[in-house]
Amino acid sequence: MKLGRSPLLLSGHLLLCLTAIWVLATADLAAGQRPGCPAKCGDVDITFPFGIGDECALHSGFGLTCNTVNGTTKPLAGTIEVTKISVRESKAWMSTWVSSQCYFPSNGTNYLNAWLNLNDTPFWISEVDNAIIVIGCNTLAYMTSSSYVIGCSATCTDVTLENGICSGAGCCQADVPKDISYYRGYFNENYNTTNIWQDSPCSYIVVMEKAAFSFNTSYVKSTVFYDTYQDIVPIVLNWQIRPWSCEVARKNMSSYACISKDSECVDITHVKEKGYR
Ligand SMILES: *[C@@H]1O[C@H](CO)[C@@H](O)[C@H](O)[C@H]1NC(C)=O
Ligand SMILES: *[C@@H]1O[C@H](CO)[C@@H](O)[C@H](O)[C@H]1NC(C)=O
Ligand SMILES: *[C@@H]1O[C@H](CO)[C@@H](O)[C@H](O)[C@H]1NC(C)=O
Ligand SMILES: *[C@@H]1O[C@H](CO)[C@@H](O)[C@H](O)[C@H]1NC(C)=O
Ligand SMILES: *[C@@H]1O[C@H](CO)[C@@H](O)[C@H](O)[C@H]1NC(C)=O
């Protein structure tokens, strides 16, 4: 899983290569973990197929590390923070980054373009739970994926900004396409804040959990949005166990993941790849 944010065109860092290493699932998972495996990391419940360390997970794609920085303990997938796991809904909440375009009188317009790459992982972006959100007063920003470019435009001219309303006035919202495993945010440079920086220095684009966002008119007038969310924008990911349907997976009990007596297998298909939760 890879997450990055790079000034202009400098490429981001490559964080983790995932290969599917299938390990024997012999445990009684009534408690939701393999024996001897932690049930929590910080405040987050860690439930199989996820695990702290690959040996506690179904395979390395669900392996997390538990990291303590400055007294705060958090699970990480690669370098991405995991804030919640739901096995019932086959979702995971993680933290991503904001793309920004800011004008500073000292050095002009600065760009930070964030990207998220979930290719070759069990995860993809939930089109139901997330939205593409653009904030700014003279802004046209894009979310690009392998087969889509989606633009959203926000203005503050001849409109009334309202808290909680994101429909073009200072804030623009668009749907996330289905089955996306990659995106990058960027800005149309012909829309910038060179002439309005004293009122509105920055523009932003982010793909984030809809329920965690509410437009505040202060977001276009200051860096409050960035300061509030910075590197902790929540995004909701779907995940599936690949590459078999329940019927096929059940035939091999040593790799079948639904081993708790309380579990139930449900088929799902992401793009063309069969899987289950
Ligand atoms: C840890 O805390 C110190 C002191 O508050 C701070 O300077 C440092 O940047 C923090 N480290 C991280 C990784 O947040
Ligand atoms: C431009 O100036 C701002 C504010 O002084 C600073 O935060 C930013 O890092 C500078 N950007 C570059 C590319 O030096
Ligand atoms: C800002 O936008 C104006 C008008 O579209 C354009 O002429 C100018 O080159 C842009 N500035 C930057 C730094 O991109
Ligand atoms: C909007 O943001 C301001 C400044 O951060 C805050 O004081 C205010 O309570 C917020 N309003 C709403 C409706 O969230
Ligand atoms: C069953 O799964 C195990 C573990 O992934 C694998 O090594 C084995 O080859 C599988 N058996 C069959 C019959 O596919």
PDB file of N, CA and C in Angstrom, residues 101 132-142 151-161 165-174 187-188 190-193 196 200 202-205 213 215 219-220:
ATOM      1  N   GLN A 101      -3.074  23.826  -2.556  1.00  0.00           N
ATOM      2  CA  GLN A 101      -2.507  24.854  -3.436  1.00  0.00           C
ATOM      3  C   GLN A 101      -2.564  26.139  -2.606  1.00  0.00           C
ATOM      4  N   ILE A 132     -15.414  13.154  -3.084  1.00  0.00           N
ATOM      5  CA  ILE A 132     -14.324  14.033  -3.513  1.00  0.00           C
ATOM      6  C   ILE A 132     -14.741  15.429  -3.069  1.00  0.00           C
ATOM      7  N   ILE A 133     -13.905  16.091  -2.296  1.00  0.00           N
ATOM      8  CA  ILE A 133     -14.257  17.411  -1.775  1.00  0.00           C
ATOM      9  C   ILE A 133     -13.187  18.423  -2.173  1.00  0.00           C
ATOM     10  N   VAL A 134     -13.645  19.538  -2.747  1.00  0.00           N
ATOM     11  CA  VAL A 134     -12.744  20.615  -3.150  1.00  0.00           C
ATOM     12  C   VAL A 134     -13.144  21.870  -2.380  1.00  0.00           C
ATOM     13  N   ILE A 135     -12.165  22.540  -1.805  1.00  0.00           N
ATOM     14  CA  ILE A 135     -12.418  23.745  -1.015  1.00  0.00           C
ATOM     15  C   ILE A 135     -11.597  24.880  -1.610  1.00  0.00           C
ATOM     16  N   GLY A 136     -12.223  26.042  -1.815  1.00  0.00           N
ATOM     17  CA  GLY A 136     -11.455  27.189  -2.321  1.00  0.00           C
ATOM     18  C   GLY A 136     -12.367  28.255  -2.888  1.00  0.00           C
ATOM     19  N   CYS A 137     -11.765  29.403  -3.224  1.00  0.00           N
ATOM     20  CA  CYS A 137     -12.534  30.534  -3.744  1.00  0.00           C
ATOM     21  C   CYS A 137     -12.339  30.756  -5.236  1.00  0.00           C
ATOM     22  N   ASN A 138     -11.287  30.171  -5.788  1.00  0.00           N
ATOM     23  CA  ASN A 138     -11.061  30.283  -7.235  1.00  0.00           C
ATOM     24  C   ASN A 138     -10.314  29.016  -7.631  1.00  0.00           C
ATOM     25  N   THR A 139     -11.058  27.920  -7.600  1.00  0.00           N
ATOM     26  CA  THR A 139     -10.409  26.611  -7.604  1.00  0.00           C
ATOM     27  C   THR A 139     -11.073  25.650  -8.571  1.00  0.00           C
ATOM     28  N   LEU A 140     -10.248  25.008  -9.383  1.00  0.00           N
ATOM     29  CA  LEU A 140     -10.696  23.874 -10.181  1.00  0.00           C
ATOM     30  C   LEU A 140      -9.681  22.774  -9.904  1.00  0.00           C
ATOM     31  N   ALA A 141     -10.128  21.713  -9.238  1.00  0.00           N
ATOM     32  CA  ALA A 141      -9.199  20.644  -8.870  1.00  0.00           C
ATOM     33  C   ALA A 141      -9.745  19.318  -9.383  1.00  0.00           C
ATOM     34  N   TYR A 142      -8.851  18.360  -9.528  1.00  0.00           N
ATOM     35  CA  TYR A 142      -9.209  17.075 -10.132  1.00  0.00           C
ATOM     36  C   TYR A 142      -8.784  15.917  -9.251  1.00  0.00           C
ATOM     37  N   GLY A 151     -13.372  16.450 -12.160  1.00  0.00           N
ATOM     38  CA  GLY A 151     -13.062  17.818 -11.755  1.00  0.00           C
ATOM     39  C   GLY A 151     -14.178  18.389 -10.908  1.00  0.00           C
ATOM     40  N   CYS A 152     -13.841  19.307 -10.017  1.00  0.00           N
ATOM     41  CA  CYS A 152     -14.852  19.948  -9.184  1.00  0.00           C
ATOM     42  C   CYS A 152     -14.372  21.382  -8.988  1.00  0.00           C
ATOM     43  N   SER A 153     -15.314  22.331  -9.065  1.00  0.00           N
ATOM     44  CA  SER A 153     -14.932  23.731  -9.062  1.00  0.00           C
ATOM     45  C   SER A 153     -15.655  24.494  -7.962  1.00  0.00           C
ATOM     46  N   ALA A 154     -14.897  25.336  -7.257  1.00  0.00           N
ATOM     47  CA  ALA A 154     -15.486  26.119  -6.155  1.00  0.00           C
ATOM     48  C   ALA A 154     -15.154  27.594  -6.355  1.00  0.00           C
ATOM     49  N   THR A 155     -16.115  28.444  -6.066  1.00  0.00           N
ATOM     50  CA  THR A 155     -15.919  29.894  -6.193  1.00  0.00           C
ATOM     51  C   THR A 155     -16.534  30.609  -4.995  1.00  0.00           C
ATOM     52  N   CYS A 156     -16.083  31.852  -4.757  1.00  0.00           N
ATOM     53  CA  CYS A 156     -16.693  32.657  -3.698  1.00  0.00           C
ATOM     54  C   CYS A 156     -17.277  33.941  -4.280  1.00  0.00           C
ATOM     55  N   THR A 157     -17.243  34.077  -5.621  1.00  0.00           N
ATOM     56  CA  THR A 157     -17.716  35.293  -6.277  1.00  0.00           C
ATOM     57  C   THR A 157     -19.220  35.214  -6.520  1.00  0.00           C
ATOM     58  N   ASP A 158     -19.960  36.225  -6.068  1.00  0.00           N
ATOM     59  CA  ASP A 158     -21.413  36.306  -6.262  1.00  0.00           C
ATOM     60  C   ASP A 158     -22.165  35.108  -5.690  1.00  0.00           C
ATOM     61  N   VAL A 159     -21.663  34.566  -4.619  1.00  0.00           N
ATOM     62  CA  VAL A 159     -22.386  33.469  -3.954  1.00  0.00           C
ATOM     63  C   VAL A 159     -22.356  33.721  -2.442  1.00  0.00           C
ATOM     64  N   THR A 160     -23.225  33.015  -1.725  1.00  0.00           N
ATOM     65  CA  THR A 160     -23.224  33.105  -0.265  1.00  0.00           C
ATOM     66  C   THR A 160     -22.688  31.803   0.300  1.00  0.00           C
ATOM     67  N   LEU A 161     -21.613  31.919   1.069  1.00  0.00           N
ATOM     68  CA  LEU A 161     -21.035  30.732   1.698  1.00  0.00           C
ATOM     69  C   LEU A 161     -21.867  30.372   2.922  1.00  0.00           C
ATOM     70  N   ILE A 165     -23.004  23.544   3.864  1.00  0.00           N
ATOM     71  CA  ILE A 165     -23.455  23.416   2.474  1.00  0.00           C
ATOM     72  C   ILE A 165     -22.243  23.348   1.546  1.00  0.00           C
ATOM     73  N   CYS A 166     -22.153  22.259   0.776  1.00  0.00           N
ATOM     74  CA  CYS A 166     -21.016  22.084  -0.130  1.00  0.00           C
ATOM     75  C   CYS A 166     -21.555  21.852  -1.530  1.00  0.00           C
ATOM     76  N   SER A 167     -21.931  22.958  -2.210  1.00  0.00           N
ATOM     77  CA  SER A 167     -22.493  22.785  -3.547  1.00  0.00           C
ATOM     78  C   SER A 167     -21.991  23.857  -4.498  1.00  0.00           C
ATOM     79  N   GLY A 168     -20.707  24.217  -4.358  1.00  0.00           N
ATOM     80  CA  GLY A 168     -20.100  25.135  -5.316  1.00  0.00           C
ATOM     81  C   GLY A 168     -19.631  26.442  -4.702  1.00  0.00           C
ATOM     82  N   ALA A 169     -20.287  26.885  -3.633  1.00  0.00           N
ATOM     83  CA  ALA A 169     -19.907  28.134  -2.981  1.00  0.00           C
ATOM     84  C   ALA A 169     -18.822  27.858  -1.938  1.00  0.00           C
ATOM     85  N   GLY A 170     -17.575  28.026  -2.367  1.00  0.00           N
ATOM     86  CA  GLY A 170     -16.440  27.782  -1.457  1.00  0.00           C
ATOM     87  C   GLY A 170     -16.120  26.318  -1.275  1.00  0.00           C
ATOM     88  N   CYS A 171     -17.018  25.454  -1.758  1.00  0.00           N
ATOM     89  CA  CYS A 171     -16.871  24.012  -1.521  1.00  0.00           C
ATOM     90  C   CYS A 171     -17.616  23.250  -2.605  1.00  0.00           C
ATOM     91  N   CYS A 172     -16.993  22.243  -3.141  1.00  0.00           N
ATOM     92  CA  CYS A 172     -17.600  21.454  -4.207  1.00  0.00           C
ATOM     93  C   CYS A 172     -17.410  19.986  -3.870  1.00  0.00           C
ATOM     94  N   GLN A 173     -18.455  19.212  -4.123  1.00  0.00           N
ATOM     95  CA  GLN A 173     -18.416  17.794  -3.745  1.00  0.00           C
ATOM     96  C   GLN A 173     -18.822  16.930  -4.930  1.00  0.00           C
ATOM     97  N   ALA A 174     -18.129  15.825  -5.150  1.00  0.00           N
ATOM     98  CA  ALA A 174     -18.484  14.915  -6.252  1.00  0.00           C
ATOM     99  C   ALA A 174     -18.400  13.478  -5.768  1.00  0.00           C
ATOM    100  N   PHE A 187      -4.379  20.302  -9.193  1.00  0.00           N
ATOM    101  CA  PHE A 187      -5.080  21.566  -9.414  1.00  0.00           C
ATOM    102  C   PHE A 187      -4.859  22.110 -10.820  1.00  0.00           C
ATOM    103  N   ASN A 188      -5.883  22.759 -11.355  1.00  0.00           N
ATOM    104  CA  ASN A 188      -5.726  23.508 -12.595  1.00  0.00           C
ATOM    105  C   ASN A 188      -5.059  24.837 -12.237  1.00  0.00           C
ATOM    106  N   ASN A 190      -4.548  27.499 -13.775  1.00  0.00           N
ATOM    107  CA  ASN A 190      -5.173  28.747 -14.213  1.00  0.00           C
ATOM    108  C   ASN A 190      -6.165  29.287 -13.192  1.00  0.00           C
ATOM    109  N   TYR A 191      -6.539  28.433 -12.233  1.00  0.00           N
ATOM    110  CA  TYR A 191      -7.385  28.883 -11.129  1.00  0.00           C
ATOM    111  C   TYR A 191      -6.478  28.934  -9.911  1.00  0.00           C
ATOM    112  N   ASN A 192      -6.213  30.127  -9.421  1.00  0.00           N
ATOM    113  CA  ASN A 192      -5.292  30.230  -8.294  1.00  0.00           C
ATOM    114  C   ASN A 192      -5.676  31.407  -7.414  1.00  0.00           C
ATOM    115  N   THR A 193      -4.951  31.586  -6.325  1.00  0.00           N
ATOM    116  CA  THR A 193      -5.319  32.613  -5.346  1.00  0.00           C
ATOM    117  C   THR A 193      -4.334  33.789  -5.338  1.00  0.00           C
ATOM    118  N   ILE A 196      -6.203  36.931  -4.650  1.00  0.00           N
ATOM    119  CA  ILE A 196      -7.140  36.980  -3.514  1.00  0.00           C
ATOM    120  C   ILE A 196      -6.516  36.394  -2.243  1.00  0.00           C
ATOM    121  N   SER A 200      -8.198  34.626   0.882  1.00  0.00           N
ATOM    122  CA  SER A 200      -8.320  33.177   0.707  1.00  0.00           C
ATOM    123  C   SER A 200      -7.001  32.634   0.157  1.00  0.00           C
ATOM    124  N   CYS A 202      -5.532  29.557   0.324  1.00  0.00           N
ATOM    125  CA  CYS A 202      -5.327  28.152  -0.040  1.00  0.00           C
ATOM    126  C   CYS A 202      -6.557  27.493  -0.643  1.00  0.00           C
ATOM    127  N   SER A 203      -6.325  26.491  -1.477  1.00  0.00           N
ATOM    128  CA  SER A 203      -7.370  25.606  -1.989  1.00  0.00           C
ATOM    129  C   SER A 203      -6.966  24.174  -1.651  1.00  0.00           C
ATOM    130  N   TYR A 204      -7.978  23.296  -1.554  1.00  0.00           N
ATOM    131  CA  TYR A 204      -7.689  21.906  -1.185  1.00  0.00           C
ATOM    132  C   TYR A 204      -8.527  20.937  -2.001  1.00  0.00           C
ATOM    133  N   ILE A 205      -7.988  19.738  -2.218  1.00  0.00           N
ATOM    134  CA  ILE A 205      -8.818  18.629  -2.711  1.00  0.00           C
ATOM    135  C   ILE A 205      -8.480  17.411  -1.884  1.00  0.00           C
ATOM    136  N   PHE A 213     -17.120  15.007   7.236  1.00  0.00           N
ATOM    137  CA  PHE A 213     -16.890  16.345   6.690  1.00  0.00           C
ATOM    138  C   PHE A 213     -18.130  17.211   6.793  1.00  0.00           C
ATOM    139  N   PHE A 215     -18.755  21.392   5.755  1.00  0.00           N
ATOM    140  CA  PHE A 215     -18.089  22.619   5.314  1.00  0.00           C
ATOM    141  C   PHE A 215     -18.261  23.715   6.357  1.00  0.00           C
ATOM    142  N   TYR A 219     -13.029  27.630   6.313  1.00  0.00           N
ATOM    143  CA  TYR A 219     -12.072  26.820   5.542  1.00  0.00           C
ATOM    144  C   TYR A 219     -11.498  27.552   4.327  1.00  0.00           C
ATOM    145  N   VAL A 220     -12.264  28.481   3.737  1.00  0.00           N
ATOM    146  CA  VAL A 220     -11.736  29.194   2.561  1.00  0.00           C
ATOM    147  C   VAL A 220     -10.938  30.438   2.961  1.00  0.00           C
TER     148      VAL A 220
END
